[in-house]
XYZ file of C-alpha atoms in Angstrom:
674
model
C 0.000 0.000 0.000
C 1.288 3.510 -0.811
C 2.991 5.261 2.100
C 3.598 8.976 2.608
C 5.966 10.635 5.072
C 4.363 13.698 6.639
C 6.607 16.272 8.356
C 4.855 18.815 10.579
C 6.589 21.996 11.836
C 5.200 23.799 14.883
C 5.971 27.495 15.476
C 8.582 28.615 17.969
C 6.651 31.537 19.489
C 5.217 31.327 22.988
C 2.341 28.826 23.404
C 2.653 27.636 19.787
C 2.532 23.945 20.729
C -0.587 21.908 21.421
C -1.728 18.765 23.208
C -4.892 18.503 21.114
C -5.581 15.614 18.755
C -4.331 16.356 15.220
C -5.786 14.432 12.288
C -4.605 14.530 8.671
C -6.186 13.443 5.410
C -4.889 13.777 1.859
C -6.927 14.838 -1.149
C -5.558 13.710 -4.506
C -6.653 13.749 -8.124
C -7.534 10.036 -7.911
C -9.083 9.896 -4.447
C -9.115 10.929 -0.831
C -7.429 9.184 2.113
C -8.963 8.236 5.428
C -8.461 10.515 8.391
C -5.184 9.646 10.215
C -4.375 10.566 13.816
C -0.839 11.994 13.939
C 0.478 10.482 17.141
C 3.659 8.710 18.183
C 3.533 6.488 21.274
C 5.379 7.731 24.379
C 6.154 11.029 22.650
C 4.931 14.587 23.198
C 3.828 15.608 19.699
C 3.625 19.198 18.388
C 5.714 20.885 21.043
C 6.774 24.497 20.514
C 9.507 24.638 17.848
C 9.248 20.897 17.072
C 9.489 19.290 13.634
C 7.723 15.911 13.801
C 7.517 13.211 11.105
C 4.832 10.545 10.647
C 4.265 7.709 8.191
C 0.801 7.703 6.661
C -0.259 4.592 4.728
C -3.244 4.782 2.372
C -5.351 2.046 0.819
C -4.894 3.060 -2.805
C -3.009 5.423 -5.089
C -4.277 8.998 -4.611
C -2.769 10.545 -7.744
C -1.433 14.108 -7.590
C -1.956 15.523 -4.087
C -4.046 18.664 -4.309
C -4.982 19.446 -0.700
C -4.020 18.496 2.836
C -6.761 18.572 5.450
C -5.742 19.179 9.075
C -8.316 18.656 11.790
C -7.755 19.707 15.416
C -9.910 18.251 18.182
C -9.821 19.215 21.842
C -7.912 16.901 24.185
C -8.618 18.566 27.517
C -8.778 22.365 27.336
C -8.826 24.707 24.340
C -5.245 24.693 23.117
C -4.316 26.866 20.131
C -1.655 25.586 17.758
C 0.644 27.502 15.411
C 1.343 25.376 12.341
C 4.233 26.591 10.204
C 4.141 24.091 7.371
C 3.657 20.484 6.339
C 6.016 18.672 3.979
C 4.821 15.558 2.185
C 7.137 12.893 0.774
C 5.181 10.873 -1.804
C 5.604 7.146 -2.524
C 7.546 8.216 -5.641
C 10.073 10.184 -3.569
C 8.798 13.656 -4.499
C 8.541 16.383 -1.841
C 5.558 18.742 -1.697
C 5.501 21.759 0.631
C 2.271 23.062 2.174
C 2.891 26.434 3.880
C 0.471 27.397 6.633
C 1.974 29.971 9.057
C -1.318 30.311 10.910
C -2.865 29.774 14.298
C -5.363 26.922 14.411
C -7.854 27.634 17.175
C -10.730 25.592 18.556
C -12.085 22.402 17.023
C -11.656 23.142 13.319
C -10.577 21.779 9.996
C -7.953 23.685 8.001
C -7.361 22.908 4.344
C -3.930 23.648 2.868
C -2.759 23.962 -0.714
C 0.779 23.323 -1.829
C 3.131 26.293 -1.817
C 3.175 27.114 -5.517
C 1.751 30.604 -6.066
C -1.253 30.600 -8.383
C -3.420 33.251 -9.963
C -7.156 32.582 -10.216
C -6.821 31.792 -13.902
C -4.282 29.036 -13.119
C -6.858 27.029 -11.144
C -8.904 24.924 -13.527
C -9.857 22.113 -11.121
C -13.184 22.594 -9.342
C -11.929 21.613 -5.879
C -9.134 24.203 -6.053
C -11.476 26.946 -7.306
C -13.860 26.077 -4.476
C -11.064 26.196 -1.887
C -10.008 29.620 -3.154
C -13.546 30.992 -2.998
C -14.305 29.589 0.473
C -11.099 31.012 1.918
C -12.036 34.527 0.803
C -15.633 34.145 1.973
C -14.385 33.173 5.428
C -11.826 35.979 5.542
C -14.349 38.619 4.479
C -16.480 37.670 7.470
C -13.465 37.918 9.803
C -11.902 41.083 8.371
C -14.673 43.653 8.300
C -14.273 47.369 7.640
C -15.305 49.876 10.323
C -15.343 53.676 10.570
C -13.496 54.604 13.770
C -14.038 58.327 13.236
C -15.818 60.213 10.442
C -13.504 61.000 7.564
C -10.760 58.587 8.652
C -9.548 55.732 6.445
C -11.645 52.737 7.432
C -10.053 50.338 9.908
C -10.642 46.824 11.244
C -13.963 46.112 12.954
C -12.603 45.247 16.413
C -13.040 47.087 19.706
C -9.925 45.621 21.284
C -6.922 43.430 20.532
C -8.524 40.181 21.697
C -11.405 40.696 19.222
C -9.013 40.356 16.269
C -8.602 37.143 14.274
C -5.939 35.089 16.073
C -3.638 35.104 13.029
C -3.035 38.853 13.246
C -2.805 39.206 17.021
C 0.528 39.789 18.723
C 2.181 36.662 20.073
C 2.211 38.304 23.505
C -0.233 41.130 24.171
C 1.906 42.360 27.074
C 4.627 43.331 24.608
C 2.376 46.004 23.095
C 0.478 47.217 26.131
C 1.004 50.984 25.871
C 0.193 51.649 29.539
C 2.636 48.956 30.635
C 5.314 50.027 28.147
C 5.105 53.714 29.067
C 5.283 52.896 32.765
C 8.216 50.574 32.128
C 9.896 53.287 30.067
C 9.564 55.797 32.900
C 10.968 53.240 35.302
C 13.923 52.558 32.985
C 14.463 56.303 32.607
C 14.346 56.805 36.388
C 11.666 59.480 36.076
C 8.879 57.889 38.152
C 9.252 60.530 40.869
C 8.249 63.277 38.427
C 5.425 61.607 36.526
C 2.590 62.810 38.781
C 3.924 66.379 39.034
C 1.440 67.906 36.626
C 1.221 71.737 36.767
C 4.719 71.859 38.362
C 7.091 73.833 36.121
C 10.783 73.158 35.673
C 13.146 75.801 37.032
C 15.194 76.406 33.871
C 16.447 74.608 30.733
C 19.147 72.783 32.670
C 16.452 71.386 34.962
C 15.191 69.240 32.060
C 18.442 67.268 32.346
C 17.051 65.627 35.481
C 14.894 63.406 33.274
C 17.342 63.216 30.417
C 20.826 62.161 31.421
C 20.014 58.688 32.738
C 19.617 57.318 29.232
C 21.007 59.158 26.241
C 22.822 58.596 22.963
C 25.013 60.500 20.546
C 22.188 62.281 18.715
C 20.021 63.108 21.726
C 23.015 64.539 23.605
C 23.959 66.624 20.581
C 20.390 67.905 20.391
C 20.524 68.860 24.075
C 23.769 70.760 23.566
C 22.899 72.521 20.290
C 19.090 72.772 20.164
C 19.099 76.593 20.421
C 21.302 76.999 17.328
C 19.731 77.930 13.990
C 21.791 75.296 12.162
C 20.381 72.512 14.350
C 16.874 73.914 13.921
C 17.175 73.898 10.122
C 18.892 70.508 9.957
C 15.903 68.798 11.575
C 13.629 69.718 8.671
C 15.941 67.667 6.466
C 16.963 64.753 8.667
C 14.984 64.819 11.902
C 12.001 62.578 12.485
C 9.671 64.712 10.344
C 11.703 65.361 7.183
C 8.647 65.544 4.905
C 7.356 69.123 5.325
C 10.094 71.387 3.991
C 9.571 72.572 0.438
C 11.321 74.963 -1.903
C 9.574 78.348 -1.877
C 8.758 79.457 -5.422
C 6.698 82.484 -4.371
C 6.422 84.265 -1.034
C 2.865 83.803 0.276
C 0.793 86.945 0.871
C -0.035 85.749 4.376
C 3.665 86.051 5.289
C 4.476 89.707 4.527
C 8.213 89.400 5.031
C 10.349 92.168 3.495
C 13.932 92.488 2.320
C 14.644 94.853 5.196
C 13.587 92.222 7.725
C 15.854 89.443 6.466
C 18.676 91.357 4.767
C 21.161 90.538 7.539
C 20.463 86.777 7.097
C 21.078 86.689 3.340
C 24.652 85.974 2.256
C 24.699 86.348 -1.544
C 24.197 90.124 -2.000
C 20.880 89.319 -3.678
C 17.411 90.623 -2.903
C 14.920 88.319 -1.196
C 13.004 88.007 -4.468
C 16.195 87.016 -6.286
C 17.005 84.439 -3.600
C 13.543 82.965 -4.143
C 14.093 82.857 -7.918
C 17.464 81.129 -7.469
C 15.865 78.455 -5.288
C 17.587 79.389 -2.022
C 14.436 80.009 0.031
C 12.427 77.190 1.640
C 9.210 77.188 3.599
C 7.402 75.061 6.165
C 3.750 75.986 6.657
C 1.755 74.510 9.539
C -1.579 75.722 8.143
C -3.109 72.354 9.061
C -3.036 73.362 12.744
C -4.991 76.586 12.226
C -8.181 76.406 14.283
C -7.521 72.942 15.734
C -8.926 72.674 19.267
C -6.279 72.528 21.983
C -6.488 69.889 24.716
C -9.014 70.785 27.438
C -9.068 67.447 29.272
C -7.216 68.888 32.288
C -9.126 71.875 33.724
C -6.086 72.811 35.818
C -3.823 73.407 32.808
C -4.593 75.565 29.809
C -2.883 74.248 26.669
C -2.260 76.074 23.407
C -1.537 75.476 19.731
C -0.177 77.701 16.980
C -0.094 77.442 13.174
C 3.310 78.917 12.282
C 4.891 79.698 8.942
C 8.662 79.299 8.904
C 10.867 80.724 6.158
C 14.301 79.117 5.725
C 17.419 79.979 3.762
C 20.169 77.933 2.157
C 23.363 79.718 3.119
C 26.687 79.709 1.279
C 27.677 76.524 3.111
C 24.529 74.865 1.671
C 23.075 74.562 5.185
C 19.415 75.357 5.887
C 18.737 78.044 8.531
C 15.563 79.886 9.623
C 15.249 83.555 8.665
C 11.627 84.426 9.586
C 8.838 82.909 11.687
C 5.217 84.040 11.935
C 3.344 82.110 14.624
C -0.143 82.224 13.142
C -1.648 82.315 9.677
C -3.231 85.776 9.494
C -0.714 88.655 9.519
C -1.299 91.612 11.799
C 0.069 93.780 14.579
C -0.484 91.045 17.154
C 1.123 88.391 14.950
C 4.630 89.746 14.386
C 7.242 88.142 12.162
C 10.098 87.001 14.403
C 13.652 87.255 13.085
C 17.142 86.042 14.013
C 18.015 89.708 14.629
C 15.374 89.992 17.365
C 16.099 89.678 21.074
C 17.530 86.237 21.938
C 14.481 84.909 23.804
C 11.965 86.309 21.304
C 13.666 84.314 18.541
C 14.148 81.243 20.714
C 10.490 81.072 21.763
C 9.366 81.486 18.153
C 11.551 78.512 17.167
C 10.206 76.464 20.100
C 6.666 77.098 18.848
C 7.672 75.821 15.409
C 9.283 72.731 16.949
C 6.136 72.046 18.995
C 3.933 72.423 15.899
C 6.252 70.126 13.978
C 5.900 67.531 16.748
C 2.087 67.587 16.460
C 2.055 67.218 12.673
C 4.704 64.511 12.891
C 2.858 62.384 15.449
C -0.639 62.643 14.024
C -0.158 63.007 10.278
C 3.320 61.903 9.194
C 3.411 58.961 11.617
C -0.145 57.922 12.527
C -2.085 58.680 9.344
C 0.507 58.279 6.617
C 2.173 55.082 7.864
C 0.026 53.328 10.496
C -3.480 53.915 9.142
C -2.500 53.611 5.478
C -0.659 50.325 6.093
C -3.684 48.976 7.957
C -5.842 49.709 4.909
C -3.464 47.720 2.692
C -3.470 44.876 5.237
C -7.235 44.579 5.586
C -7.754 44.748 1.813
C -5.110 42.050 1.335
C -6.747 39.646 3.782
C -10.206 40.289 2.329
C -9.388 39.932 -1.362
C -6.244 37.829 -1.853
C -6.204 34.099 -1.002
C -3.048 32.675 0.592
C -2.090 31.008 -2.699
C -2.007 34.342 -4.571
C 1.551 35.588 -5.291
C 0.713 39.125 -4.149
C -0.565 37.811 -0.802
C 2.659 35.852 -0.401
C 4.670 38.974 -1.222
C 2.823 41.386 1.071
C 1.935 39.318 4.121
C 5.312 39.960 5.805
C 4.797 43.696 5.360
C 1.495 43.877 7.243
C 2.682 41.696 10.147
C 1.169 43.002 13.426
C 0.071 46.291 11.794
C -3.645 45.789 12.364
C -2.855 44.627 15.909
C -0.747 47.680 16.849
C -3.373 50.045 15.422
C -6.173 48.288 17.281
C -4.139 48.561 20.487
C -3.571 52.271 19.780
C -7.321 52.855 19.323
C -7.923 50.924 22.537
C -5.382 52.730 24.754
C -3.534 55.540 23.024
C -5.606 57.766 20.727
C -9.053 56.947 22.125
C -11.079 59.324 24.285
C -9.269 59.670 27.653
C -6.357 57.679 26.209
C -2.662 58.149 26.870
C -2.405 60.687 24.034
C -4.569 63.077 26.069
C -2.151 63.090 29.003
C 0.707 65.099 27.508
C -0.239 66.384 24.054
C -1.842 69.693 23.202
C -3.672 67.985 20.325
C -5.164 65.378 22.676
C -8.828 65.523 23.615
C -9.973 65.516 19.993
C -7.550 67.835 18.216
C -5.678 64.875 16.751
C -8.944 63.601 15.252
C -9.615 66.978 13.612
C -6.078 66.962 12.205
C -6.492 63.560 10.530
C -9.840 64.596 9.082
C -8.238 67.699 7.557
C -5.120 65.910 6.340
C -7.094 63.308 4.379
C -7.429 65.775 1.479
C -3.629 65.742 1.085
C -3.329 61.959 1.349
C -2.813 61.129 -2.303
C -1.302 58.178 -4.108
C 1.523 60.256 -5.585
C 2.370 61.626 -2.131
C 3.133 58.026 -1.101
C 5.366 57.489 -4.155
C 8.669 58.555 -2.605
C 10.421 60.031 -5.675
C 7.265 61.923 -6.666
C 6.787 63.275 -3.132
C 10.358 64.591 -3.075
C 9.917 66.259 -6.497
C 6.569 67.780 -5.508
C 8.345 69.704 -2.739
C 11.159 70.813 -5.057
C 13.718 68.914 -2.967
C 15.112 66.478 -5.561
C 18.410 68.165 -6.465
C 21.367 66.614 -4.619
C 23.599 69.360 -5.984
C 21.392 72.163 -4.627
C 20.544 70.444 -1.332
C 23.477 68.143 -0.565
C 22.719 67.276 3.061
C 19.232 65.760 2.658
C 20.082 62.208 3.731
C 16.414 61.208 4.148
C 15.991 61.832 0.414
C 19.255 60.167 -0.606
C 18.775 56.993 1.426
C 15.046 56.823 0.737
C 15.613 56.854 -3.022
C 18.111 53.998 -2.727
C 15.692 51.875 -0.693
C 12.729 52.773 -2.942
C 14.646 51.663 -6.028
C 15.732 48.388 -4.380
C 12.108 47.598 -3.463
C 10.849 48.621 -6.904
C 13.374 46.360 -8.632
C 12.356 43.446 -6.384
C 8.611 43.903 -6.880
C 9.115 44.216 -10.667
C 10.964 40.887 -10.705
C 8.221 39.142 -8.712
C 5.476 40.655 -10.891
C 7.249 39.508 -14.059
C 7.483 35.926 -12.737
C 3.717 35.568 -12.311
C 2.269 38.036 -14.826
C 3.507 37.332 -18.345
C 1.792 40.406 -19.802
C -0.160 43.540 -18.915
C -3.315 41.724 -19.983
C -2.817 39.092 -17.260
C -2.610 41.909 -14.683
C -5.775 43.520 -15.992
C -7.664 40.199 -15.997
C -6.729 39.150 -12.429
C -10.047 39.622 -10.581
C -8.600 39.113 -7.085
C -5.852 41.672 -7.632
C -8.349 44.199 -8.980
C -10.651 43.603 -5.993
C -7.698 44.247 -3.645
C -6.837 47.548 -5.344
C -10.501 48.580 -5.433
C -10.964 47.787 -1.724
C -8.092 50.134 -0.880
C -9.656 52.894 -2.993
C -13.263 52.480 -1.860
C -12.739 51.832 1.863
C -9.267 53.110 2.638
C -9.464 56.311 0.622
C -13.251 56.522 1.006
C -13.746 56.549 -2.774
C -12.199 60.026 -3.138
C -11.228 60.642 -6.780
C -8.944 63.444 -5.607
C -6.829 60.882 -3.727
C -5.446 59.683 -7.051
C -5.479 56.099 -5.777
C -6.175 53.741 -8.673
C -9.460 51.814 -8.751
C -7.668 49.155 -10.796
C -4.210 48.482 -12.223
C -3.679 47.971 -15.940
C -0.037 47.044 -16.385
C 2.871 45.204 -14.822
C 4.711 48.491 -14.356
C 1.757 50.070 -12.556
C 1.374 46.995 -10.344
C 5.068 47.050 -9.459
C 4.825 50.711 -8.432
C 1.691 50.011 -6.376
C 3.402 47.168 -4.506
C 6.444 49.377 -3.941
C 4.173 51.977 -2.323
C 2.713 49.326 -0.011
C 6.081 47.902 1.043
C 7.960 51.221 1.253
C 5.229 52.846 3.372
C 5.125 49.927 5.804
C 8.880 49.554 6.103
C 11.149 52.441 5.105
C 8.789 55.387 5.526
C 7.653 54.202 8.949
C 11.242 53.582 10.042
C 12.283 57.072 8.910
C 9.599 58.816 10.962
C 9.341 56.499 13.957
C 12.683 55.277 15.235
C 14.268 58.715 15.601
C 11.690 59.897 18.109
C 13.869 59.432 21.175
C 16.869 60.967 19.374
C 15.071 64.171 18.424
C 12.210 64.501 20.898
C 13.684 63.386 24.238
C 15.129 66.841 24.910
C 11.771 68.411 25.791
C 12.488 72.035 24.701
C 13.322 70.719 21.212
C 9.936 68.996 20.749
C 7.418 70.210 23.343
C 4.266 68.074 23.235
C 2.248 70.965 24.649
C 2.602 74.665 25.412
C 1.045 76.213 28.522
C 0.845 79.832 27.362
C -0.360 81.337 24.085
C 2.075 82.457 21.378
C 3.601 85.893 22.029
C 1.814 88.809 20.357
C 4.614 91.342 20.647
C 8.383 91.521 20.535
C 10.747 92.445 23.330
C 8.734 90.968 26.195
C 9.851 87.323 26.326
C 11.989 86.196 29.272
C 13.650 82.897 30.109
C 11.150 82.455 32.957
C 8.254 82.913 30.546
C 9.682 80.277 28.200
C 10.111 77.723 30.998
C 6.554 78.376 32.212
C 5.296 77.888 28.638
C 7.061 74.535 28.194
C 5.438 71.300 29.480
C 5.274 70.764 33.231
C 7.165 67.955 34.953
C 4.385 65.389 34.719
C 3.684 65.918 31.028
C 7.410 65.966 30.272
C 7.744 62.521 31.829
C 4.789 61.058 29.950
C 6.235 62.478 26.733
C 9.697 61.088 27.422
C 8.294 57.639 28.253
C 6.272 57.706 25.031
C 9.106 58.637 22.658
C 11.415 56.121 24.325
C 8.881 53.280 24.047
C 7.984 54.148 20.442
C 11.643 54.174 19.402
C 12.314 50.560 20.455
C 12.372 47.673 18.012
C 10.073 44.730 18.649
C 11.518 41.609 20.222
C 12.614 39.279 17.369
C 12.201 42.120 14.878
C 12.245 41.160 11.189
C 14.086 43.691 9.034
C 13.651 44.538 5.378
C 14.560 41.608 3.129
C 14.051 38.998 5.856
C 11.381 36.437 4.931
C 11.692 33.576 7.446
C 8.153 32.399 6.655
C 8.568 30.601 3.347
C 5.278 31.403 1.648
C 7.061 31.244 -1.704
C 8.622 27.912 -2.684
C 9.545 28.632 -6.302
C 13.236 28.996 -7.142
C 12.902 32.161 -9.320
C 11.280 34.075 -6.439
C 13.865 32.861 -3.946
C 16.577 34.051 -6.316
C 14.830 37.444 -6.577
C 14.745 37.626 -2.767
C 18.472 36.862 -2.621
C 19.197 39.669 -5.107
C 16.974 41.999 -3.049
C 18.958 41.212 0.098
C 22.229 41.776 -1.766
C 21.031 45.187 -2.973
C 19.973 46.100 0.562
C 23.344 45.029 1.959
C 25.063 47.326 -0.553
C 22.888 50.221 0.652
C 23.821 49.443 4.274
C 27.503 49.737 3.301
C 26.994 53.046 1.462
C 25.171 54.583 4.440
C 27.692 53.246 6.975
C 30.583 54.704 4.954
C 28.941 58.136 4.781
C 28.076 58.131 8.481
C 31.712 57.537 9.464
C 32.415 61.162 8.566
C 29.349 62.640 10.251
C 29.016 64.084 13.740
C 25.282 63.556 13.312
C 24.905 60.166 11.597
C 21.697 59.469 9.678
C 20.837 55.775 9.888
C 17.031 55.497 10.028
C 16.857 54.322 6.405
C 19.728 51.861 6.625
C 17.993 48.588 5.614
C 19.406 46.723 8.618
C 17.382 49.140 10.778
C 14.147 49.095 8.740
C 11.559 46.636 10.098
C 9.449 44.869 7.474
C 6.183 46.253 8.812
C 4.498 48.841 11.030
C 4.429 47.034 14.369
C 5.247 49.693 16.989
């Protein structure tokens, strides 16, 4: 009688093993086997990390094996099991791989297909078409869209982490408990004694060191020592944790009535301001988005304030970017003066602090939350709803949505919800952050997520004109490496543009993103469908780059740039100044966050800047969803390209007092998971 050798691999994460009864049956082109209990006498089967083999004898020849059925039945208590894969050795000596990489929960039957990626058109056998259809029907019931707030991209329909499908939950919920992590951060930072001192001001700038010096690094210490300098201020718009706002100024806006007389002493080329603009030496950062946003009112004992500054910057003869004018609100007038480097020291310093605080708010809520976390969740939900596990695009993307839906659900549960942790220290808490996302949706376009296009749209593409924009330089290298990889994978499975256009599952995935993620807004520029291999490759590059590189660039520098509180105040306790010549050091310290809010802020940026335990970085695909040699070779080339980029960045950083490493591929996690 024919005999098969079945090898079963159990996951190595916590609680992956099971004591439940595991049954297996084989479905072939010529018949179906009986159900076999996988059990070895005097042996603990399916332990965490185990690879177990079993001989399965069948009554008759089954033909080509099409499906493997796994059935789990309760032994004593409910005991979830993480199945990595099954390998089948046939009577003819052939090996067939059946990837799973899923949690099997409760008393259920799971049906697996072999690991070869297949488009819908490749499945001609009824049983395989049926399996494909049933998988999507089941997933669409599990992964439902929900509107968390009006105007937001839709998110997963789950009130809390434990409501999520088990496959997308964190292995250990404790690892992503924001309350626990923030408290642990404050303990590690030795700042517990300050955390309840709300309303209690610091004495002076040096006093902030009490919560800073216990844990620091090269960049954060340099920020502490140089944060008041104009060069450091300007540098952060290029290479800080929000390097996406600065744009070349092609025309001075009417709402910023700056004159040549005001800035003449800052200009170095003996040109007029208008000529400097024409030569491309003037840059602008406009925080118009914050105009009219409600400040946090959740603490009646502390008034909190927001501004909507406009900051004009200049490229000096050393090609460094420095500020030359700051107006703290949008409408010009006598009570909204334009602050200048030639003003009194503390006037100019407070104006820059207001810009840094505004930059922090836009960074946290728009650059970070909306444009990486929420967008990546949209891609993830659409993928699970519309692409079966056998689809090559599912296999390509699944590593890049790992834990994203889980971290966002946890954030909605604890962080950005009403009375959440965000309200404790941020001036945009208490609802302002919601208003900001609703406003920013109009600027969330497809081209703005295409990295090269986004750089060009801000007039920041010239390396010769702007030589110290490392975010741009490194981002373009990583974008191109991802684009090359996705193009290779697309070409393996789609032999022509027509095959792309006629893939119904792919088109449903793209349409889901447009209809639910972008709320069907034509102005978003998101495609409703893709028509060519080139367009598909770009689309996949957007998905992967957003989840990996873009998130890394704006997330993991938060402790570096925001731990020195005066450089990134999460709230301000006095309104912006309305006149010059009245600001004192005491007034600045009383405007900055109090001791309690400073500690919550420091705990937050420390916790958010940590990599996950067992982090998977860009190019790492330990789950072998793909089994085909051409794809594995493409992955190897991808890794080689990424390693070359790591070397280029490391070589450049050797010569830098302020190294830029956030887009080094060995520091870019595969997905948004923190």
